[in-house]
PDB file of C-alpha atoms in Angstrom:
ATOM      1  CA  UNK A   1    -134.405 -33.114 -36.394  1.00 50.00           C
ATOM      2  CA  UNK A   2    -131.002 -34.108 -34.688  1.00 46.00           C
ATOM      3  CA  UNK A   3    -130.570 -30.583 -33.202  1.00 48.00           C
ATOM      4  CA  UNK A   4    -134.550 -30.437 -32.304  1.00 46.00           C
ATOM      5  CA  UNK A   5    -133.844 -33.255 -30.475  1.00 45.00           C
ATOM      6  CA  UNK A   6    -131.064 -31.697 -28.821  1.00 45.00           C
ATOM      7  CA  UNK A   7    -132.786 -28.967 -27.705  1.00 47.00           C
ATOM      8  CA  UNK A   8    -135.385 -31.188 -26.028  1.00 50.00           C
ATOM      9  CA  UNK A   9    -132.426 -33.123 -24.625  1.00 47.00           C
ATOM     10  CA  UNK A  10    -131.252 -30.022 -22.742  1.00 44.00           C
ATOM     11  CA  UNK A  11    -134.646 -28.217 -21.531  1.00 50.00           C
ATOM     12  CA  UNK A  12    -135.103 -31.926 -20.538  1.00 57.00           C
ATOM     13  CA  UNK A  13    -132.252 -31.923 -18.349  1.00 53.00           C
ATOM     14  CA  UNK A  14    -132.495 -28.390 -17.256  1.00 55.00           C
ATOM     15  CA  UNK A  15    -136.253 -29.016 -16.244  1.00 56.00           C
ATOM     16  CA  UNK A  16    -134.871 -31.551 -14.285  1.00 57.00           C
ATOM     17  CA  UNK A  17    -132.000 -29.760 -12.452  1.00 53.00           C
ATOM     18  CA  UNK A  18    -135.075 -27.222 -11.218  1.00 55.00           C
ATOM     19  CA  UNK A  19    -137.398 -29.826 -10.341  1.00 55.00           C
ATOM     20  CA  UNK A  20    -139.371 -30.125 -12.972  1.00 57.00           C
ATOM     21  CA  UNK A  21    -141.417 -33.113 -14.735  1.00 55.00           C
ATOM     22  CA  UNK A  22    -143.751 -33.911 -16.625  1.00 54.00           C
ATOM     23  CA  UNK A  23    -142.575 -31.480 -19.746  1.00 53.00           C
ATOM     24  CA  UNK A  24    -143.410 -33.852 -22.542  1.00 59.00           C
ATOM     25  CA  UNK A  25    -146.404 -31.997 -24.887  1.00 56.00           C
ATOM     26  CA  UNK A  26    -150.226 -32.409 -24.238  1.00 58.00           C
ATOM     27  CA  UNK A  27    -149.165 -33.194 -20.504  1.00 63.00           C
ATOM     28  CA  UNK A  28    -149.670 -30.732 -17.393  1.00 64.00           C
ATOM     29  CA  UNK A  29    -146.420 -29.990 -16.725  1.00 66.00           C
ATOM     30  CA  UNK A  30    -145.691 -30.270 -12.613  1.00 68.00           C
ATOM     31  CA  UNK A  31    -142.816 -28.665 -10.205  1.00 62.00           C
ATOM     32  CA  UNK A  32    -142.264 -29.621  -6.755  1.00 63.00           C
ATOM     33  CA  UNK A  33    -145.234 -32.111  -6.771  1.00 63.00           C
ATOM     34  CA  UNK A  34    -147.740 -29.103  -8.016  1.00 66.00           C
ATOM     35  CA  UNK A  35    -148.977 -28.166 -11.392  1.00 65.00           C
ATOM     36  CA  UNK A  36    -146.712 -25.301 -12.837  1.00 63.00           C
ATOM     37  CA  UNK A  37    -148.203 -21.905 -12.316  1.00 62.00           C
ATOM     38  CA  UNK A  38    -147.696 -18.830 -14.969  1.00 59.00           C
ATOM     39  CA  UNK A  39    -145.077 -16.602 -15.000  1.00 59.00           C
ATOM     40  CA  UNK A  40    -145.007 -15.722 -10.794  1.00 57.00           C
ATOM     41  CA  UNK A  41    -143.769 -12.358 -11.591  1.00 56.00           C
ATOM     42  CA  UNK A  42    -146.634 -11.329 -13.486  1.00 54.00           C
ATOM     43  CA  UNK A  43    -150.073 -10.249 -11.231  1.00 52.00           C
ATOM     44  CA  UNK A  44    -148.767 -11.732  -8.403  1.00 50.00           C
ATOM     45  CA  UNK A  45    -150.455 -12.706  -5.848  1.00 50.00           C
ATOM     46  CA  UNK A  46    -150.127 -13.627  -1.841  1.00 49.00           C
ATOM     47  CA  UNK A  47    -149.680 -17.508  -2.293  1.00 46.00           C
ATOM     48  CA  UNK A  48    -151.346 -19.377   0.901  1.00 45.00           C
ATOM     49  CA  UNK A  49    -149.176 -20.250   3.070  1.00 45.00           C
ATOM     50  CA  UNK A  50    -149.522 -23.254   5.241  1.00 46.00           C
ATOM     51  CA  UNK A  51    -149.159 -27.309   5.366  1.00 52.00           C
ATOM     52  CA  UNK A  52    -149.790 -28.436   1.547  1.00 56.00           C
ATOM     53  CA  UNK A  53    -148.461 -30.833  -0.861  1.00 64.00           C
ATOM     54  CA  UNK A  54    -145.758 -28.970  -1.999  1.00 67.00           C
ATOM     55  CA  UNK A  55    -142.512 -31.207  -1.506  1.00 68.00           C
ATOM     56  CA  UNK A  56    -141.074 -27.443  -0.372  1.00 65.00           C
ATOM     57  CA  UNK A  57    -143.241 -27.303   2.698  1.00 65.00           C
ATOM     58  CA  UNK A  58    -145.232 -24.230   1.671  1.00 70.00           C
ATOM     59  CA  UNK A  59    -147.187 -23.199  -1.762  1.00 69.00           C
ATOM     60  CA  UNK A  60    -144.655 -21.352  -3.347  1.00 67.00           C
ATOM     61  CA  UNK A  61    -145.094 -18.117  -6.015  1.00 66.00           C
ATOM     62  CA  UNK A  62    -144.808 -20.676  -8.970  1.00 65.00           C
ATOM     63  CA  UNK A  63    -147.245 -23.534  -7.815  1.00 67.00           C
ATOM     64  CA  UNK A  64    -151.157 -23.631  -8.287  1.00 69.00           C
ATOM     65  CA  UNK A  65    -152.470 -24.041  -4.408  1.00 68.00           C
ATOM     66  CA  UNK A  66    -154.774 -27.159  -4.154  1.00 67.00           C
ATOM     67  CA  UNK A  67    -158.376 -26.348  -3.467  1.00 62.00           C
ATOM     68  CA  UNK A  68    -158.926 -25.713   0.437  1.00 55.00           C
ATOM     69  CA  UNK A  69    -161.252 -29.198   1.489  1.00 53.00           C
ATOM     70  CA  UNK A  70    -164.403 -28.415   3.816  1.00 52.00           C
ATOM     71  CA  UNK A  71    -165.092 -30.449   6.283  1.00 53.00           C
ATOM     72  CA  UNK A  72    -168.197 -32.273   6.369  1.00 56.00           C
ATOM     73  CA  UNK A  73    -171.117 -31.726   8.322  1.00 60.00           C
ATOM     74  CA  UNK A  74    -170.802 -35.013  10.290  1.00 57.00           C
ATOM     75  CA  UNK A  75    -166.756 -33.967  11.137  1.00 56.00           C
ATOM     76  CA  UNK A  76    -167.745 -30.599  11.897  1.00 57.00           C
ATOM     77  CA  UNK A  77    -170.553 -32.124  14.662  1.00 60.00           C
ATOM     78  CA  UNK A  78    -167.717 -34.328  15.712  1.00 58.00           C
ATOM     79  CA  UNK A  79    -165.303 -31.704  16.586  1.00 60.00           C
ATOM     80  CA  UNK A  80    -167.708 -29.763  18.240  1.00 67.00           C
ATOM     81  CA  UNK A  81    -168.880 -32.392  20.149  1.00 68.00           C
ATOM     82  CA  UNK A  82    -164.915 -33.539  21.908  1.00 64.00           C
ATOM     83  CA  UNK A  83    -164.620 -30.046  22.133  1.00 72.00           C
ATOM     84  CA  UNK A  84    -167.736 -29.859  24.627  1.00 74.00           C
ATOM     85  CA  UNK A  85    -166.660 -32.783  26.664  1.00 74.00           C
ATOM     86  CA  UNK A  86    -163.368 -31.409  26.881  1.00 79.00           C
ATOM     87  CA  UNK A  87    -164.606 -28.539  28.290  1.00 81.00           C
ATOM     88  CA  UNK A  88    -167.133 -30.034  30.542  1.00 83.00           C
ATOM     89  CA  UNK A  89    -164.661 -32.752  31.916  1.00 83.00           C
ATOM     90  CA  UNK A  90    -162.017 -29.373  32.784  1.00 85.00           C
ATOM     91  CA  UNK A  91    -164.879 -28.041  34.606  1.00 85.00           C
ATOM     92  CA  UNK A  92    -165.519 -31.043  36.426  1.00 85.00           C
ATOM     93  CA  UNK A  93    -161.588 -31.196  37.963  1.00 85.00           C
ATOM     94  CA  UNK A  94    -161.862 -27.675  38.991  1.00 86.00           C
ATOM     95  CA  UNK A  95    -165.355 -28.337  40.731  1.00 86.00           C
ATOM     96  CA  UNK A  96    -163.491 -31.440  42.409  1.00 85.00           C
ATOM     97  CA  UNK A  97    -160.602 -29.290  43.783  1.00 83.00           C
ATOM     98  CA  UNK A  98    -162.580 -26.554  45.284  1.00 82.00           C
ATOM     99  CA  UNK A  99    -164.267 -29.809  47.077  1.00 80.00           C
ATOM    100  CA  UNK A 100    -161.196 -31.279  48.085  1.00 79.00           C
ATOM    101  CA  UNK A 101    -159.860 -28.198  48.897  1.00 78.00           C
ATOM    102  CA  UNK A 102    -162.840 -27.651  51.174  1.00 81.00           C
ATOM    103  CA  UNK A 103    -163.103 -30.912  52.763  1.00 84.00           C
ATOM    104  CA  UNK A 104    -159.923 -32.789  52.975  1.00 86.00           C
ATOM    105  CA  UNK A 105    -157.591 -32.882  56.097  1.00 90.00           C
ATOM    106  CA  UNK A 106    -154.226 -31.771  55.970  1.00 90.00           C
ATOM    107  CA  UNK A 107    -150.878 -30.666  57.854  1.00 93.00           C
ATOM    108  CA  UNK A 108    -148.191 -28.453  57.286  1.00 93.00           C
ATOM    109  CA  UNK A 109    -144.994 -26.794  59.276  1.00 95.00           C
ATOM    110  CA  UNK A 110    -142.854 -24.208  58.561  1.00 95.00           C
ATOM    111  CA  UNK A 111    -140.200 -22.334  60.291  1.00 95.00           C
ATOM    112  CA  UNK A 112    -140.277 -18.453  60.821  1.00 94.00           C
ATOM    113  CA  UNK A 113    -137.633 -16.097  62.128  1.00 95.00           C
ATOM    114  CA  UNK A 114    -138.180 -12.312  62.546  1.00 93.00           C
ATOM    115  CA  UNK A 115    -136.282  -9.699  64.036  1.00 90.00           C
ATOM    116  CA  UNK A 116    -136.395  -5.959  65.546  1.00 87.00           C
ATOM    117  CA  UNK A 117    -133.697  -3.821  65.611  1.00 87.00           C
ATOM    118  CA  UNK A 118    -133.420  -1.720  69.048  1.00 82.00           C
ATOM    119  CA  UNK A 119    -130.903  -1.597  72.202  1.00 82.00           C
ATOM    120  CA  UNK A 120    -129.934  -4.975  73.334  1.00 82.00           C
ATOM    121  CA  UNK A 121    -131.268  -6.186  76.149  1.00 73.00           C
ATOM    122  CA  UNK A 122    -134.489  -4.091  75.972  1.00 76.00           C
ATOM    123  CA  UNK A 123    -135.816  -3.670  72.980  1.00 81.00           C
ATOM    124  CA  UNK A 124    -134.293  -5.637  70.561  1.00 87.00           C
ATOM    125  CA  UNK A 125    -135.734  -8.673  69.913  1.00 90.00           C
ATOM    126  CA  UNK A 126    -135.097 -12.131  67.740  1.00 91.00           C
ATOM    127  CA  UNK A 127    -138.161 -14.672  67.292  1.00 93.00           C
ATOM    128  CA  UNK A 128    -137.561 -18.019  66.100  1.00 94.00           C
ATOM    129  CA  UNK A 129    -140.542 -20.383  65.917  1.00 94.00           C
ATOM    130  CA  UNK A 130    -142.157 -23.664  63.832  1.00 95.00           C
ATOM    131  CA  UNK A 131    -145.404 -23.684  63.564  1.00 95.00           C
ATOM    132  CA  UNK A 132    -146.817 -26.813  62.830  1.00 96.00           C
ATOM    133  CA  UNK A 133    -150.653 -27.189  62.087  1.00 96.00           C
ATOM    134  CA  UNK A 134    -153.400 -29.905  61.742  1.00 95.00           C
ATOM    135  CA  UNK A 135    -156.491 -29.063  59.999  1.00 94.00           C
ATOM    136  CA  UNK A 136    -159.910 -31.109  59.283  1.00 93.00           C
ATOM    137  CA  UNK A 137    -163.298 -30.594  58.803  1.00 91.00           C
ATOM    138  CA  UNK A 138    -165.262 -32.334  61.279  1.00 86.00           C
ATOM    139  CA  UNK A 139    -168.451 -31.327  60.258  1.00 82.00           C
ATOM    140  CA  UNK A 140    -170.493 -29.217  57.553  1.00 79.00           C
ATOM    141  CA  UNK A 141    -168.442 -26.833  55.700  1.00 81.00           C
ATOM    142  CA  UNK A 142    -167.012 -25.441  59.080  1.00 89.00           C
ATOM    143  CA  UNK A 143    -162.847 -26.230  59.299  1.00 92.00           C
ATOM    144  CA  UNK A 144    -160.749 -27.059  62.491  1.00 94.00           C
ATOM    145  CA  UNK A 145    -157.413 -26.305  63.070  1.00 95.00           C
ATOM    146  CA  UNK A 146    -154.928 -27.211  65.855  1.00 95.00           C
ATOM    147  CA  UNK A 147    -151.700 -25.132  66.174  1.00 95.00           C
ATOM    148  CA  UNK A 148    -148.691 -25.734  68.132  1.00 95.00           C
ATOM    149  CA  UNK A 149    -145.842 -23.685  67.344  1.00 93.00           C
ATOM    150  CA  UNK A 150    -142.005 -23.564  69.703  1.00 94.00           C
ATOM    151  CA  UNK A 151    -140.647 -20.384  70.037  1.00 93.00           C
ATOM    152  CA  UNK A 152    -137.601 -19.415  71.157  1.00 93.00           C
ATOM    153  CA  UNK A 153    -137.210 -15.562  71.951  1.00 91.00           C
ATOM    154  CA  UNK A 154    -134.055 -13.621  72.607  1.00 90.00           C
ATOM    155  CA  UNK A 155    -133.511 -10.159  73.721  1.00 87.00           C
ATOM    156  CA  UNK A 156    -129.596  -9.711  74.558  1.00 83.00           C
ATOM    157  CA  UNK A 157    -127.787  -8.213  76.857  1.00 81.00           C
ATOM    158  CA  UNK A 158    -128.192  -5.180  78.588  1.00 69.00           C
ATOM    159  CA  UNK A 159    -124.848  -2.976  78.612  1.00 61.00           C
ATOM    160  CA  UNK A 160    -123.410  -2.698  82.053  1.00 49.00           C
ATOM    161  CA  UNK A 161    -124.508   0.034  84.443  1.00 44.00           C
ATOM    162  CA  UNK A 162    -128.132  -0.258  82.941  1.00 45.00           C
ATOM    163  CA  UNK A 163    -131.015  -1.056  84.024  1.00 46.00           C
ATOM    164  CA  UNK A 164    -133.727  -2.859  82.757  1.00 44.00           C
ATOM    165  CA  UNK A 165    -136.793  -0.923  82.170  1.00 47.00           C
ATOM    166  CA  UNK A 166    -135.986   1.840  84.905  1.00 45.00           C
ATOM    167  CA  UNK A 167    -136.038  -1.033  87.347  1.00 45.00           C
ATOM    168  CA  UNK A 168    -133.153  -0.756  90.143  1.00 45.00           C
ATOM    169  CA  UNK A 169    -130.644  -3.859  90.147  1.00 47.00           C
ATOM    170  CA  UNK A 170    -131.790  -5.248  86.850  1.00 48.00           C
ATOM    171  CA  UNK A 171    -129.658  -8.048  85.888  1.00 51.00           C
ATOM    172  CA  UNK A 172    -127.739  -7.679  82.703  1.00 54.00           C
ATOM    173  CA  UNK A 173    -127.880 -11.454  81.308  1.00 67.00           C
ATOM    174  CA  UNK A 174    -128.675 -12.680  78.203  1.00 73.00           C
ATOM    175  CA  UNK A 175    -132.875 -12.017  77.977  1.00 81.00           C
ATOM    176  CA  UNK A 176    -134.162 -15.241  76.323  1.00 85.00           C
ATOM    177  CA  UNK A 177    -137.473 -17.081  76.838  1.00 87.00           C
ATOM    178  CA  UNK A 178    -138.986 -20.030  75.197  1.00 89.00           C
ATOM    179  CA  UNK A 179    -141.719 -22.330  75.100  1.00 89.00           C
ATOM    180  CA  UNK A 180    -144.815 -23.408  73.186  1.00 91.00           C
ATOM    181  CA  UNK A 181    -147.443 -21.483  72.077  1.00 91.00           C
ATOM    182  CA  UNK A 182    -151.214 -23.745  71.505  1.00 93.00           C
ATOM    183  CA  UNK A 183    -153.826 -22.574  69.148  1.00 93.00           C
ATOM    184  CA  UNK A 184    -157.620 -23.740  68.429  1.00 94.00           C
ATOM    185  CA  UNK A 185    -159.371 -22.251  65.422  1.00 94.00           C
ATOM    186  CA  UNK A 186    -162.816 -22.992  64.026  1.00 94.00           C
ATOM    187  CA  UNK A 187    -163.884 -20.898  60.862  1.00 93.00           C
ATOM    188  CA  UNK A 188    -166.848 -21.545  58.477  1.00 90.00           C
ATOM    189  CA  UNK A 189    -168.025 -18.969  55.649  1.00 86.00           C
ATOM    190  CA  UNK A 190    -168.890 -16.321  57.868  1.00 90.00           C
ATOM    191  CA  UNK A 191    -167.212 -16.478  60.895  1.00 92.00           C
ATOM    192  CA  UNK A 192    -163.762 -16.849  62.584  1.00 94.00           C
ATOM    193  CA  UNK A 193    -163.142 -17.915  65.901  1.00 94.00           C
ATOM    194  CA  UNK A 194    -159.900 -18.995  68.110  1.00 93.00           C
ATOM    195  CA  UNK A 195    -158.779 -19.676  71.387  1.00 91.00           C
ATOM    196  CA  UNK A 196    -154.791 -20.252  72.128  1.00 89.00           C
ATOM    197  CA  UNK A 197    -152.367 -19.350  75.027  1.00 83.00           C
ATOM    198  CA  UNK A 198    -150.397 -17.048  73.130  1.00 71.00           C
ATOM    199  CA  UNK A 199    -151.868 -14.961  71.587  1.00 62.00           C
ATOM    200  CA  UNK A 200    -154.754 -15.455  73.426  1.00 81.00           C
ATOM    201  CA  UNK A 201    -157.725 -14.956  71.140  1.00 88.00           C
ATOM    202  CA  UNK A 202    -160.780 -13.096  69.410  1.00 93.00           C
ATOM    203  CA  UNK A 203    -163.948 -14.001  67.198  1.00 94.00           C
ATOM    204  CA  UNK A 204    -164.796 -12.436  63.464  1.00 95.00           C
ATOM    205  CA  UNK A 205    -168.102 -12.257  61.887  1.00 95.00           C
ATOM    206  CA  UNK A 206    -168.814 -11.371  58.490  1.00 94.00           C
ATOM    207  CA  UNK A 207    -172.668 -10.529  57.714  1.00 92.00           C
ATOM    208  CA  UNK A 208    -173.345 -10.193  54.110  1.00 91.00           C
ATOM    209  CA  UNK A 209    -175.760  -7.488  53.760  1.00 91.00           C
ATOM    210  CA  UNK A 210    -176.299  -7.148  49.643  1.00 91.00           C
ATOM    211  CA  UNK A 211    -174.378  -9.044  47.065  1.00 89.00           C
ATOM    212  CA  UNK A 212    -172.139  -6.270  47.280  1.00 91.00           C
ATOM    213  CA  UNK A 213    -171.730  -5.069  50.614  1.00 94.00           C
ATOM    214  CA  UNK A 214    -170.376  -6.364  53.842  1.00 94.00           C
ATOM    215  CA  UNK A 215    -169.928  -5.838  57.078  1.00 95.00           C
ATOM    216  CA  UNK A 216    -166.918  -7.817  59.096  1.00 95.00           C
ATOM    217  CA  UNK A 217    -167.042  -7.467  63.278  1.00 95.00           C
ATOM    218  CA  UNK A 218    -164.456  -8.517  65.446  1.00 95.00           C
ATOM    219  CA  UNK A 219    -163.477  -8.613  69.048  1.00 95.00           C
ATOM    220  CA  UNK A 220    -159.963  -9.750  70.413  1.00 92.00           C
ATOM    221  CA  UNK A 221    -157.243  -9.801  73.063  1.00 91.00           C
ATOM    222  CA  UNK A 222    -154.107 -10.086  71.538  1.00 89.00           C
ATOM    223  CA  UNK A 223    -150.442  -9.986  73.026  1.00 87.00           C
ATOM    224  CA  UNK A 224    -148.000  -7.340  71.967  1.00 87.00           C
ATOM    225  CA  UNK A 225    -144.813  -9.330  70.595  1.00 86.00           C
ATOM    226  CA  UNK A 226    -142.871  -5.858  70.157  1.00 86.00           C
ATOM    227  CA  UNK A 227    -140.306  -7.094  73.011  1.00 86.00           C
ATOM    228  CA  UNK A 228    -139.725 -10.161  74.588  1.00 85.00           C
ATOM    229  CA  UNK A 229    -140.720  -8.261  78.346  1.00 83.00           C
ATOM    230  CA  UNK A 230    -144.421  -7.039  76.582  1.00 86.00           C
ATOM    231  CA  UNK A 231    -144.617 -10.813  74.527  1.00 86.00           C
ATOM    232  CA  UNK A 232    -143.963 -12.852  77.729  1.00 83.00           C
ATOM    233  CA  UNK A 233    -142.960 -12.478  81.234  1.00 77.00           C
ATOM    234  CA  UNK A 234    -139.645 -11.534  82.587  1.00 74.00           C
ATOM    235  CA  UNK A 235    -138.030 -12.189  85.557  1.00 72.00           C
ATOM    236  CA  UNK A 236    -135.440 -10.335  87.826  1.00 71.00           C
ATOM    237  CA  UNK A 237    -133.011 -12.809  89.157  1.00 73.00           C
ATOM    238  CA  UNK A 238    -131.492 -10.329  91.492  1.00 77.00           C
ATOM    239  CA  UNK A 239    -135.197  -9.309  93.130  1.00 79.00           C
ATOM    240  CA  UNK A 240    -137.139 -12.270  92.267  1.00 78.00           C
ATOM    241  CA  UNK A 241    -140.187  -9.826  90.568  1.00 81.00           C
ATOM    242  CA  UNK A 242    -141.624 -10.618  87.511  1.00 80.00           C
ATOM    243  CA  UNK A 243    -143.922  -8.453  85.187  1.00 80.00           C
ATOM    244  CA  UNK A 244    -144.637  -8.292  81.410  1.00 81.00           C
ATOM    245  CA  UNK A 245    -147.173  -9.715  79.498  1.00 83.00           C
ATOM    246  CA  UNK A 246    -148.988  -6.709  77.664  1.00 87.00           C
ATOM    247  CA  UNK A 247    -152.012  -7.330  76.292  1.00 87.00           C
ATOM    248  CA  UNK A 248    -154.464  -5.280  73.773  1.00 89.00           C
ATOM    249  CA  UNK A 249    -158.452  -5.712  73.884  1.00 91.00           C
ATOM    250  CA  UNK A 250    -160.442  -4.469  71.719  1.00 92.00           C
ATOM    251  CA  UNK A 251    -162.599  -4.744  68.556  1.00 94.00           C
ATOM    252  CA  UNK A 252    -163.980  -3.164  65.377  1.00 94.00           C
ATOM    253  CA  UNK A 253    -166.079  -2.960  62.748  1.00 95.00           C
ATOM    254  CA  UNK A 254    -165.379  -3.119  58.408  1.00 95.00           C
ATOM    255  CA  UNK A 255    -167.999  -2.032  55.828  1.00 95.00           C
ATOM    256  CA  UNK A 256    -166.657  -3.199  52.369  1.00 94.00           C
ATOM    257  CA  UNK A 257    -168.287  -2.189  49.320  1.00 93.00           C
ATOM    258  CA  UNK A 258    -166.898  -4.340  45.701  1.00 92.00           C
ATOM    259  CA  UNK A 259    -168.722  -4.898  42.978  1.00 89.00           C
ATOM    260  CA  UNK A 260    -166.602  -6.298  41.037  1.00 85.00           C
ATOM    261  CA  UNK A 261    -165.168  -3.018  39.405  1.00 89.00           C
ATOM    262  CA  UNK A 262    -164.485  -0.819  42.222  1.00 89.00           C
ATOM    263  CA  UNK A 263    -164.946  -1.020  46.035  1.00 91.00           C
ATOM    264  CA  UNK A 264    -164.335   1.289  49.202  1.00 91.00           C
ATOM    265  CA  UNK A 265    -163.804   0.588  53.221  1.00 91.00           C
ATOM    266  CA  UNK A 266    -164.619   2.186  56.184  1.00 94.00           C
ATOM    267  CA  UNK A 267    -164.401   1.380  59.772  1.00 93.00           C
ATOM    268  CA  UNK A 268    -163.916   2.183  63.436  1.00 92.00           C
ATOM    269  CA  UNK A 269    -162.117   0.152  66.311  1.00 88.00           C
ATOM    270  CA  UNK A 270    -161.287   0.558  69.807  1.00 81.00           C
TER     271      UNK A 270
END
């Protein structure tokens, strides 16, 4: 009896060094928190793995898994029922941004500098401007917006002994110009249309001709701004002439076709 009860001492005490209780006979015996499983080496199978009771974080090969709890009909309704609001109440902030983003006023600057490489004096050219715009919608779903925008333009220097454009006596200072450029703009869904000083203008309309076709007009007399003597006018200081200013006029026509998985152009301008 004394050495049965030794034995029982130790698997005692080495049940307890691997975790496990409940060894006395006629009771379940329990590891970890779960009831002890059969030998896990033996027909093994893939444990669940997941959040469960186990004290170890995860059903391991030696543990029973607890039986997986169904929700009830009632939760189930519940569930489904936040996750249709949620959904609903996402649609109804994206609806309200497209609104605001359609209707609210706003402003906004920014400053731009571009450059063209070419012989100083002629046709290099350095372009410095801040554009600063106001925008509203006065009325409908038609948007204003008022531009004005400083520039400062600078050509360099001619080299000495040339002349400026083939013209005799051209003075070789510094080419610069500056000044401020105005812009009015009024655009809906279909149409485009603005009047400034520099550039000076043009009107776009886009007819909508099937749900997947479209054709896009416009007319407009632009300024070319590939030199500061074709973007705005120049002046001789030796002579006293001035010339410059080059405009283009003209207009075209877009057909788009795009339904959604492929689409094609064509078009024709003057």
């Amino acid at each position: 009896m004394a050495s049965m009860a030794r034995r029982c001492a130790i698997c005692s005490a080495r049940g307890q060094l691997i975790g496990l209780q409940g060894a006395q006979p006629g009771s379940m015996p329990t590891v970890g928190g779960l009831a002890l499983a059969d030998n896990p080496f033996i027909d093994r199978n893939t444990s669940p793995v997941g959040r469960s009771a186990s004290r170890y974080g995860t059903v391991l090969p030696w543990q029973v898994a607890p039986a997986a709890t169904s929700a009830s009909p009632e939760q189930a309704e519940g569930d489904t029922t936040v996750s249709n609001a949620s959904q609903t109440l996402r649609q109804i902030d994206t609806m309200m941004d497209s609104l605001q983003e359609k209707t609210a006023s706003w402003s906004q600057g920014m400053v731009q500098v571009r450059g063209r490489d070419g012989e100083s004096g002629l046709s290099k050219l350095t372009e410095a401007k801040a554009p600063l715009t106001f925008s509203t919608v006065p009325f409908g779903e038609s948007r204003f917006d008022f531009t004005m925008t400083p520039v400062s333009l600078t050509a360099g220097s001619a080299a000495g002994g040339a002349t400026l454009n083939d013209v005799p006596n051209a003075t070789t200072d510094s080419q610069t110009a500056s000044g401020v450029e105005l812009n009015l703009a009024l655009k809906g869904e279909s149409y485009k249309v603005d009047l400034g000083s520099t550039p000076l203008g043009g009107v776009q309309w886009s007819l909508k001709l099937t749900d997947f076709l479209t054709l896009i007009l416009t007319g407009e007399r632009r300024s070319i701004t590939d030199s500061l003597l074709s973007y705005v006018v120049a002046e001789d200081k030796n002579s006293g002439k001035r010339w410059g200013r080059v405009t283009k006029n003209g207009g075209n026509a877009l057909l788009s076709y795009d339904n959604g998985d492929a689409g094609f152009y064509a078009g024709a301008g003057a």
